[in-house]
PDB file of C-alpha atoms in Angstrom:
ATOM      1  CA  MET A   1       0.036   0.164   0.243  1.00 47.00           C
ATOM      2  CA  LYS A   2       2.455   1.917   1.181  1.00 44.00           C
ATOM      3  CA  LEU A   3       4.858   1.072  -2.475  1.00 42.00           C
ATOM      4  CA  LEU A   4       1.150   2.243  -4.156  1.00 37.00           C
ATOM      5  CA  LYS A   5       0.474   5.808  -2.665  1.00 41.00           C
ATOM      6  CA  LEU A   6       4.477   6.546  -3.489  1.00 40.00           C
ATOM      7  CA  ALA A   7       3.926   5.813  -6.577  1.00 39.00           C
ATOM      8  CA  VAL A   8       0.354   8.145  -7.382  1.00 36.00           C
ATOM      9  CA  ALA A   9       2.371  10.490  -5.681  1.00 42.00           C
ATOM     10  CA  SER A  10       5.754  10.124  -8.178  1.00 43.00           C
ATOM     11  CA  ALA A  11       2.839  10.062 -10.892  1.00 39.00           C
ATOM     12  CA  ALA A  12       0.874  12.819  -9.724  1.00 42.00           C
ATOM     13  CA  LEU A  13       3.808  14.743  -9.465  1.00 42.00           C
ATOM     14  CA  THR A  14       5.011  13.815 -13.155  1.00 39.00           C
ATOM     15  CA  ILE A  15       2.279  15.068 -14.132  1.00 38.00           C
ATOM     16  CA  GLY A  16       2.054  18.144 -12.610  1.00 44.00           C
ATOM     17  CA  ALA A  17       5.380  19.146 -14.270  1.00 44.00           C
ATOM     18  CA  VAL A  18       3.966  18.266 -17.409  1.00 40.00           C
ATOM     19  CA  GLN A  19       0.919  20.015 -17.356  1.00 43.00           C
ATOM     20  CA  ALA A  20       3.477  23.335 -16.112  1.00 45.00           C
ATOM     21  CA  GLY A  21       5.450  23.304 -19.320  1.00 43.00           C
ATOM     22  CA  ALA A  22       2.639  22.362 -20.979  1.00 52.00           C
ATOM     23  CA  GLN A  23       0.783  26.008 -19.804  1.00 86.00           C
ATOM     24  CA  SER A  24       3.769  27.744 -21.046  1.00 96.00           C
ATOM     25  CA  ALA A  25       3.265  30.392 -23.080  1.00 97.00           C
ATOM     26  CA  LEU A  26       5.700  29.605 -25.460  1.00 98.00           C
ATOM     27  CA  HIS A  27       4.181  26.740 -26.061  1.00 97.00           C
ATOM     28  CA  GLU A  28       0.479  29.169 -26.214  1.00 97.00           C
ATOM     29  CA  ILE A  29       2.905  31.382 -28.323  1.00 98.00           C
ATOM     30  CA  LEU A  30       3.752  28.313 -30.832  1.00 98.00           C
ATOM     31  CA  ASN A  31       0.420  26.973 -30.979  1.00 97.00           C
ATOM     32  CA  ASP A  32      -0.885  29.720 -31.885  1.00 98.00           C
ATOM     33  CA  GLY A  33       0.957  31.210 -34.426  1.00 98.00           C
ATOM     34  CA  VAL A  34       0.724  34.391 -32.957  1.00 98.00           C
ATOM     35  CA  LEU A  35       3.184  36.773 -30.112  1.00 98.00           C
ATOM     36  CA  LYS A  36       1.028  38.968 -28.177  1.00 98.00           C
ATOM     37  CA  VAL A  37       3.053  42.016 -27.417  1.00 98.00           C
ATOM     38  CA  GLY A  38       2.337  45.281 -24.823  1.00 98.00           C
ATOM     39  CA  THR A  39       3.243  48.266 -25.676  1.00 98.00           C
ATOM     40  CA  THR A  40       2.738  51.426 -24.431  1.00 96.00           C
ATOM     41  CA  GLY A  41       3.468  53.923 -28.020  1.00 95.00           C
ATOM     42  CA  ASP A  42       3.844  57.107 -26.169  1.00 91.00           C
ATOM     43  CA  TRP A  43       7.958  56.491 -25.389  1.00 91.00           C
ATOM     44  CA  ASN A  44       9.802  58.070 -28.424  1.00 89.00           C
ATOM     45  CA  PRO A  45      11.847  56.168 -29.568  1.00 92.00           C
ATOM     46  CA  MET A  46      11.380  53.167 -27.682  1.00 94.00           C
ATOM     47  CA  THR A  47       7.441  53.284 -29.138  1.00 96.00           C
ATOM     48  CA  MET A  48       5.675  55.245 -31.023  1.00 95.00           C
ATOM     49  CA  ARG A  49       2.335  54.444 -32.145  1.00 95.00           C
ATOM     50  CA  ASP A  50       1.041  56.659 -35.166  1.00 94.00           C
ATOM     51  CA  PRO A  51      -3.171  56.911 -34.729  1.00 92.00           C
ATOM     52  CA  ALA A  52      -3.808  56.887 -38.465  1.00 93.00           C
ATOM     53  CA  THR A  53      -2.782  54.149 -39.552  1.00 93.00           C
ATOM     54  CA  ASN A  54      -2.819  52.524 -35.130  1.00 91.00           C
ATOM     55  CA  SER A  55       0.930  50.803 -36.305  1.00 95.00           C
ATOM     56  CA  TYR A  56       3.399  51.701 -34.221  1.00 97.00           C
ATOM     57  CA  GLN A  57       7.673  52.206 -34.882  1.00 97.00           C
ATOM     58  CA  GLY A  58      10.421  53.052 -32.842  1.00 96.00           C
ATOM     59  CA  TYR A  59      13.045  50.230 -31.116  1.00 96.00           C
ATOM     60  CA  ASP A  60      11.024  48.276 -29.001  1.00 96.00           C
ATOM     61  CA  ILE A  61       8.660  46.837 -32.023  1.00 98.00           C
ATOM     62  CA  ASP A  62      12.198  46.472 -34.105  1.00 98.00           C
ATOM     63  CA  VAL A  63      13.230  43.833 -31.350  1.00 98.00           C
ATOM     64  CA  MET A  64       9.783  42.307 -30.986  1.00 98.00           C
ATOM     65  CA  THR A  65       9.403  41.857 -34.486  1.00 98.00           C
ATOM     66  CA  GLU A  66      13.122  40.290 -34.531  1.00 98.00           C
ATOM     67  CA  LEU A  67      11.667  38.052 -31.962  1.00 98.00           C
ATOM     68  CA  ALA A  68       8.339  36.825 -33.841  1.00 98.00           C
ATOM     69  CA  LYS A  69       9.907  35.630 -36.710  1.00 98.00           C
ATOM     70  CA  ASP A  70      12.846  34.131 -34.904  1.00 98.00           C
ATOM     71  CA  LEU A  71       9.992  31.850 -32.844  1.00 98.00           C
ATOM     72  CA  GLY A  72       8.069  31.938 -37.521  1.00 98.00           C
ATOM     73  CA  VAL A  73       5.286  33.532 -35.329  1.00 98.00           C
ATOM     74  CA  GLU A  74       2.885  36.578 -36.306  1.00 98.00           C
ATOM     75  CA  VAL A  75       3.561  39.565 -33.358  1.00 98.00           C
ATOM     76  CA  GLU A  76       0.323  41.639 -32.576  1.00 98.00           C
ATOM     77  CA  PHE A  77       0.900  44.298 -30.216  1.00 98.00           C
ATOM     78  CA  VAL A  78      -1.128  44.830 -27.602  1.00 98.00           C
ATOM     79  CA  PRO A  79      -2.672  48.697 -26.590  1.00 96.00           C
ATOM     80  CA  THR A  80      -1.599  49.934 -23.059  1.00 96.00           C
ATOM     81  CA  ASP A  81      -0.385  52.393 -20.648  1.00 93.00           C
ATOM     82  CA  TRP A  82       1.665  52.434 -17.640  1.00 91.00           C
ATOM     83  CA  LYS A  83      -0.244  51.979 -14.917  1.00 91.00           C
ATOM     84  CA  THR A  84      -1.861  49.113 -16.238  1.00 95.00           C
ATOM     85  CA  LEU A  85       1.655  48.029 -18.170  1.00 96.00           C
ATOM     86  CA  VAL A  86       2.117  45.101 -15.460  1.00 97.00           C
ATOM     87  CA  SER A  87      -1.497  44.200 -14.737  1.00 97.00           C
ATOM     88  CA  GLY A  88      -1.675  42.983 -18.665  1.00 98.00           C
ATOM     89  CA  VAL A  89       0.916  41.150 -18.208  1.00 98.00           C
ATOM     90  CA  THR A  90      -0.059  39.134 -15.472  1.00 97.00           C
ATOM     91  CA  ALA A  91      -3.903  39.247 -16.444  1.00 97.00           C
ATOM     92  CA  GLY A  92      -2.710  37.542 -19.489  1.00 97.00           C
ATOM     93  CA  LYS A  93      -4.255  40.273 -21.840  1.00 98.00           C
ATOM     94  CA  TYR A  94      -0.177  39.614 -23.297  1.00 98.00           C
ATOM     95  CA  HIS A  95       2.885  36.962 -23.868  1.00 98.00           C
ATOM     96  CA  MET A  96       4.862  40.057 -22.677  1.00 98.00           C
ATOM     97  CA  THR A  97       5.886  44.121 -22.675  1.00 98.00           C
ATOM     98  CA  GLY A  98       8.626  45.763 -24.733  1.00 96.00           C
ATOM     99  CA  SER A  99      11.468  47.252 -23.143  1.00 95.00           C
ATOM    100  CA  ALA A 100      10.310  48.872 -18.857  1.00 94.00           C
ATOM    101  CA  SER A 101      12.648  50.340 -16.158  1.00 91.00           C
ATOM    102  CA  ILE A 102      13.925  47.336 -13.974  1.00 93.00           C
ATOM    103  CA  SER A 103      12.153  48.032 -10.690  1.00 90.00           C
ATOM    104  CA  PRO A 104      12.019  45.992  -7.461  1.00 92.00           C
ATOM    105  CA  ALA A 105       7.724  47.427  -7.526  1.00 91.00           C
ATOM    106  CA  ARG A 106       7.412  45.125 -10.816  1.00 94.00           C
ATOM    107  CA  ALA A 107       9.339  42.183 -10.088  1.00 96.00           C
ATOM    108  CA  LYS A 108       6.786  41.990  -7.086  1.00 96.00           C
ATOM    109  CA  ALA A 109       4.248  41.036  -9.764  1.00 97.00           C
ATOM    110  CA  ALA A 110       5.952  39.994 -12.895  1.00 97.00           C
ATOM    111  CA  GLY A 111       9.375  38.328 -14.281  1.00 97.00           C
ATOM    112  CA  TYR A 112      11.667  40.304 -15.663  1.00 98.00           C
ATOM    113  CA  SER A 113      14.070  39.223 -19.216  1.00 98.00           C
ATOM    114  CA  SER A 114      17.537  39.556 -18.854  1.00 98.00           C
ATOM    115  CA  SER A 115      18.856  43.617 -19.354  1.00 97.00           C
ATOM    116  CA  TYR A 116      19.829  44.424 -23.058  1.00 95.00           C
ATOM    117  CA  PHE A 117      19.682  48.514 -22.395  1.00 92.00           C
ATOM    118  CA  SER A 118      20.284  51.086 -19.698  1.00 91.00           C
ATOM    119  CA  LEU A 119      18.887  54.479 -18.777  1.00 91.00           C
ATOM    120  CA  ALA A 120      19.526  56.882 -16.300  1.00 92.00           C
ATOM    121  CA  THR A 121      17.197  60.300 -15.792  1.00 94.00           C
ATOM    122  CA  VAL A 122      17.539  63.410 -16.226  1.00 96.00           C
ATOM    123  CA  PRO A 123      14.724  66.750 -15.927  1.00 98.00           C
ATOM    124  CA  LEU A 124      13.905  68.641 -18.640  1.00 98.00           C
ATOM    125  CA  ILE A 125      12.642  72.505 -18.157  1.00 98.00           C
ATOM    126  CA  LEU A 126      11.184  74.999 -21.365  1.00 98.00           C
ATOM    127  CA  ALA A 127      14.796  76.380 -22.416  1.00 97.00           C
ATOM    128  CA  LYS A 128      13.739  80.392 -21.565  1.00 97.00           C
ATOM    129  CA  ASP A 129      14.159  78.632 -17.869  1.00 97.00           C
ATOM    130  CA  ALA A 130      17.297  77.195 -18.291  1.00 96.00           C
ATOM    131  CA  ASP A 131      18.773  80.224 -16.949  1.00 96.00           C
ATOM    132  CA  LYS A 132      16.803  79.608 -13.491  1.00 96.00           C
ATOM    133  CA  PHE A 133      17.505  75.350 -13.480  1.00 97.00           C
ATOM    134  CA  LYS A 134      20.859  74.330 -14.439  1.00 95.00           C
ATOM    135  CA  ASP A 135      21.506  72.238 -11.565  1.00 97.00           C
ATOM    136  CA  TRP A 136      18.915  69.011  -9.358  1.00 97.00           C
ATOM    137  CA  GLY A 137      18.792  71.350  -6.568  1.00 97.00           C
ATOM    138  CA  ASP A 138      17.333  74.742  -8.181  1.00 98.00           C
ATOM    139  CA  LEU A 139      13.999  71.711  -8.681  1.00 98.00           C
ATOM    140  CA  ASP A 140      13.383  71.407  -5.642  1.00 98.00           C
ATOM    141  CA  LYS A 141      11.829  74.395  -4.312  1.00 97.00           C
ATOM    142  CA  GLY A 142       8.799  75.307  -3.205  1.00 97.00           C
ATOM    143  CA  GLU A 143       7.858  77.345  -5.636  1.00 97.00           C
ATOM    144  CA  VAL A 144       8.231  74.656  -8.980  1.00 98.00           C
ATOM    145  CA  THR A 145       6.266  72.123  -9.867  1.00 98.00           C
ATOM    146  CA  VAL A 146       7.389  69.361 -11.519  1.00 98.00           C
ATOM    147  CA  ALA A 147       5.478  65.873 -13.681  1.00 97.00           C
ATOM    148  CA  ALA A 148       5.479  62.751 -13.530  1.00 96.00           C
ATOM    149  CA  THR A 149       2.714  60.530 -15.894  1.00 93.00           C
ATOM    150  CA  LEU A 150       0.652  58.389 -13.536  1.00 93.00           C
ATOM    151  CA  GLY A 151       2.730  54.415 -13.313  1.00 88.00           C
ATOM    152  CA  THR A 152       6.200  55.476 -14.849  1.00 87.00           C
ATOM    153  CA  VAL A 153       8.613  54.733 -12.714  1.00 85.00           C
ATOM    154  CA  GLN A 154       9.673  58.676 -12.594  1.00 91.00           C
ATOM    155  CA  GLU A 155       6.087  59.193 -10.480  1.00 93.00           C
ATOM    156  CA  LYS A 156       7.991  58.378  -7.571  1.00 91.00           C
ATOM    157  CA  MET A 157      10.955  59.704  -8.666  1.00 93.00           C
ATOM    158  CA  VAL A 158      10.069  63.195  -8.493  1.00 96.00           C
ATOM    159  CA  LYS A 159       8.568  62.512  -5.287  1.00 94.00           C
ATOM    160  CA  GLU A 160      11.725  61.223  -3.855  1.00 95.00           C
ATOM    161  CA  PHE A 161      13.969  63.304  -5.789  1.00 96.00           C
ATOM    162  CA  PHE A 162      11.778  66.819  -5.048  1.00 98.00           C
ATOM    163  CA  PRO A 163      10.173  66.365  -2.094  1.00 97.00           C
ATOM    164  CA  ASN A 164       9.803  69.815  -1.666  1.00 98.00           C
ATOM    165  CA  ALA A 165       8.089  70.983  -4.657  1.00 98.00           C
ATOM    166  CA  GLN A 166       5.462  70.646  -6.238  1.00 98.00           C
ATOM    167  CA  HIS A 167       4.263  67.213  -8.068  1.00 97.00           C
ATOM    168  CA  LYS A 168       1.785  67.343 -11.079  1.00 97.00           C
ATOM    169  CA  ILE A 169       0.597  63.459 -11.712  1.00 96.00           C
ATOM    170  CA  VAL A 170      -1.290  63.454 -15.463  1.00 96.00           C
ATOM    171  CA  GLU A 171      -2.892  60.291 -16.317  1.00 93.00           C
ATOM    172  CA  ALA A 172      -1.987  58.262 -19.972  1.00 85.00           C
ATOM    173  CA  PRO A 173      -3.112  58.934 -22.462  1.00 87.00           C
ATOM    174  CA  ALA A 174      -2.056  62.924 -21.464  1.00 91.00           C
ATOM    175  CA  ARG A 175       1.840  62.775 -20.950  1.00 92.00           C
ATOM    176  CA  ASP A 176       3.931  65.192 -18.716  1.00 95.00           C
ATOM    177  CA  PHE A 177       5.834  66.652 -20.921  1.00 96.00           C
ATOM    178  CA  GLN A 178       2.570  68.482 -22.387  1.00 97.00           C
ATOM    179  CA  GLU A 179       2.390  69.934 -18.855  1.00 97.00           C
ATOM    180  CA  VAL A 180       5.713  72.257 -18.904  1.00 98.00           C
ATOM    181  CA  LEU A 181       5.128  72.682 -23.002  1.00 97.00           C
ATOM    182  CA  SER A 182       2.249  74.241 -21.429  1.00 97.00           C
ATOM    183  CA  GLY A 183       3.346  75.948 -19.399  1.00 97.00           C
ATOM    184  CA  ARG A 184       0.923  74.172 -16.784  1.00 97.00           C
ATOM    185  CA  ALA A 185       4.075  72.706 -14.905  1.00 98.00           C
ATOM    186  CA  ASP A 186       7.477  73.893 -14.752  1.00 98.00           C
ATOM    187  CA  ALA A 187       9.787  70.627 -15.796  1.00 98.00           C
ATOM    188  CA  HIS A 188       9.491  66.877 -15.902  1.00 97.00           C
ATOM    189  CA  ILE A 189      12.229  64.197 -15.621  1.00 96.00           C
ATOM    190  CA  THR A 190      12.062  61.304 -18.427  1.00 92.00           C
ATOM    191  CA  SER A 191      15.042  58.980 -19.828  1.00 89.00           C
ATOM    192  CA  ASN A 192      18.365  60.158 -21.188  1.00 90.00           C
ATOM    193  CA  VAL A 193      17.199  58.144 -24.786  1.00 89.00           C
ATOM    194  CA  GLU A 194      14.041  59.980 -24.634  1.00 89.00           C
ATOM    195  CA  ALA A 195      14.661  63.607 -23.689  1.00 93.00           C
ATOM    196  CA  PHE A 196      16.788  63.599 -26.965  1.00 90.00           C
ATOM    197  CA  LYS A 197      14.100  62.741 -29.033  1.00 89.00           C
ATOM    198  CA  LEU A 198      11.790  65.573 -26.954  1.00 93.00           C
ATOM    199  CA  VAL A 199      13.804  68.585 -27.844  1.00 94.00           C
ATOM    200  CA  GLU A 200      14.750  67.423 -31.163  1.00 92.00           C
ATOM    201  CA  LYS A 201      10.977  67.725 -31.564  1.00 93.00           C
ATOM    202  CA  TYR A 202      10.320  70.434 -30.156  1.00 96.00           C
ATOM    203  CA  PRO A 203      12.640  72.828 -29.685  1.00 96.00           C
ATOM    204  CA  GLN A 204      11.002  75.387 -27.221  1.00 97.00           C
ATOM    205  CA  MET A 205      12.141  72.137 -24.235  1.00 98.00           C
ATOM    206  CA  ALA A 206      15.932  71.840 -23.273  1.00 97.00           C
ATOM    207  CA  ILE A 207      17.475  69.421 -21.374  1.00 96.00           C
ATOM    208  CA  VAL A 208      18.898  70.561 -17.730  1.00 97.00           C
ATOM    209  CA  THR A 209      22.735  70.931 -17.881  1.00 92.00           C
ATOM    210  CA  VAL A 210      22.314  69.494 -14.733  1.00 94.00           C
ATOM    211  CA  SER A 211      26.489  67.805 -13.119  1.00 93.00           C
ATOM    212  CA  LYS A 212      25.411  64.124 -13.656  1.00 92.00           C
ATOM    213  CA  PRO A 213      22.238  62.637 -14.605  1.00 92.00           C
ATOM    214  CA  ARG A 214      19.699  60.332 -12.065  1.00 94.00           C
ATOM    215  CA  ASN A 215      19.578  56.823 -11.338  1.00 89.00           C
ATOM    216  CA  PRO A 216      20.983  54.845 -14.280  1.00 90.00           C
ATOM    217  CA  THR A 217      18.421  52.072 -14.639  1.00 89.00           C
ATOM    218  CA  PRO A 218      18.657  48.296 -16.697  1.00 94.00           C
ATOM    219  CA  ILE A 219      15.022  47.698 -19.033  1.00 93.00           C
ATOM    220  CA  ALA A 220      13.586  44.899 -19.633  1.00 97.00           C
ATOM    221  CA  MET A 221      11.041  43.084 -21.030  1.00 98.00           C
ATOM    222  CA  LEU A 222       8.588  41.795 -18.232  1.00 98.00           C
ATOM    223  CA  LEU A 223       6.640  38.235 -18.098  1.00 98.00           C
ATOM    224  CA  PRO A 224       4.516  36.405 -16.780  1.00 98.00           C
ATOM    225  CA  GLN A 225       6.356  36.014 -13.057  1.00 96.00           C
ATOM    226  CA  ASP A 226       5.872  32.290 -12.905  1.00 96.00           C
ATOM    227  CA  ASP A 227       6.549  30.523 -16.297  1.00 98.00           C
ATOM    228  CA  GLN A 228       9.866  29.952 -16.322  1.00 97.00           C
ATOM    229  CA  VAL A 229      10.097  28.551 -19.308  1.00 98.00           C
ATOM    230  CA  TRP A 230       9.313  31.164 -21.415  1.00 98.00           C
ATOM    231  CA  ILE A 231      12.153  33.681 -19.221  1.00 98.00           C
ATOM    232  CA  ASN A 232      14.473  30.857 -20.513  1.00 98.00           C
ATOM    233  CA  TYR A 233      13.878  31.401 -23.467  1.00 98.00           C
ATOM    234  CA  VAL A 234      13.987  34.917 -24.194  1.00 98.00           C
ATOM    235  CA  ASN A 235      16.805  35.344 -21.906  1.00 98.00           C
ATOM    236  CA  THR A 236      18.019  32.955 -24.399  1.00 98.00           C
ATOM    237  CA  TRP A 237      18.015  35.126 -27.176  1.00 98.00           C
ATOM    238  CA  ILE A 238      18.759  38.049 -26.096  1.00 98.00           C
ATOM    239  CA  ALA A 239      22.098  36.328 -24.771  1.00 98.00           C
ATOM    240  CA  LEU A 240      22.624  34.695 -28.854  1.00 98.00           C
ATOM    241  CA  LYS A 241      21.344  38.706 -30.172  1.00 98.00           C
ATOM    242  CA  ALA A 242      23.868  41.109 -27.976  1.00 97.00           C
ATOM    243  CA  GLU A 243      27.269  38.660 -29.169  1.00 97.00           C
ATOM    244  CA  ARG A 244      25.770  38.591 -32.724  1.00 97.00           C
ATOM    245  CA  GLY A 245      25.283  43.204 -32.279  1.00 97.00           C
ATOM    246  CA  PHE A 246      21.635  42.760 -32.756  1.00 98.00           C
ATOM    247  CA  PHE A 247      20.798  45.625 -29.804  1.00 96.00           C
ATOM    248  CA  GLU A 248      24.077  47.702 -30.348  1.00 94.00           C
ATOM    249  CA  GLU A 249      23.285  47.717 -34.481  1.00 96.00           C
ATOM    250  CA  LEU A 250      19.381  48.607 -33.605  1.00 95.00           C
ATOM    251  CA  GLY A 251      20.864  51.437 -30.760  1.00 91.00           C
ATOM    252  CA  ARG A 252      22.726  53.047 -34.078  1.00 91.00           C
ATOM    253  CA  LYS A 253      19.708  52.696 -36.178  1.00 93.00           C
ATOM    254  CA  TRP A 254      17.147  54.639 -33.613  1.00 91.00           C
ATOM    255  CA  LYS A 255      19.780  57.194 -32.101  1.00 84.00           C
ATOM    256  CA  LEU A 256      20.114  55.995 -28.705  1.00 82.00           C
ATOM    257  CA  ASN A 257      23.329  57.512 -27.481  1.00 69.00           C
ATOM    258  CA  ASN A 258      23.303  60.307 -28.580  1.00 59.00           C
TER     259      ASN A 258
END
């Protein structure tokens, strides 16, 4: 009887392991022929949505298109926003996201791939205020308003970096830089990558010439936390692509290292 119980328990464990593997997003993607990627479409030059055609372009879009090609499947970009980026992964709305800053808060609910790029944070203002704001401390004052977009890592950063300033938190599809352009905020903070693109697009904006950017942060893809099969595949793919210069070449295409 004891041997029979042990055999049954062993069989149950084996079946459970097989079922867990069968439930991996990797197998679902290969069976259905579609890789679903959550993307916000509002982070230049990583992911940009054209409302007229409902199409996307950017560094992230190229990365995910390449991943889908190597998987031998189609890619489907699923619209999301920053405040629901993680919940979309945990709810199974998409198999993964494009680039997202690595943060302990997000890691509580979702898994991360290996990192393939790093960002740093800088403040942006109107160019006319360049003499007024020259470093981080100039923005940390009670009469200064600093904007951030709800659900982004910058929302937490503005409160940490500028405890004495006023904080204006806007919700997507509104964006923090729009608050600066309209004069409703004095500054906002973003990645150095997006900052270069914003001042290129809006000459009336300027990057504050701070003594040093803050919070160097690796970026990676968000994936289901308990799906190690899928995480392992993506990490293997990233390692091979990095070794072959894919990310470096793509960085040059999208001018990520201005």
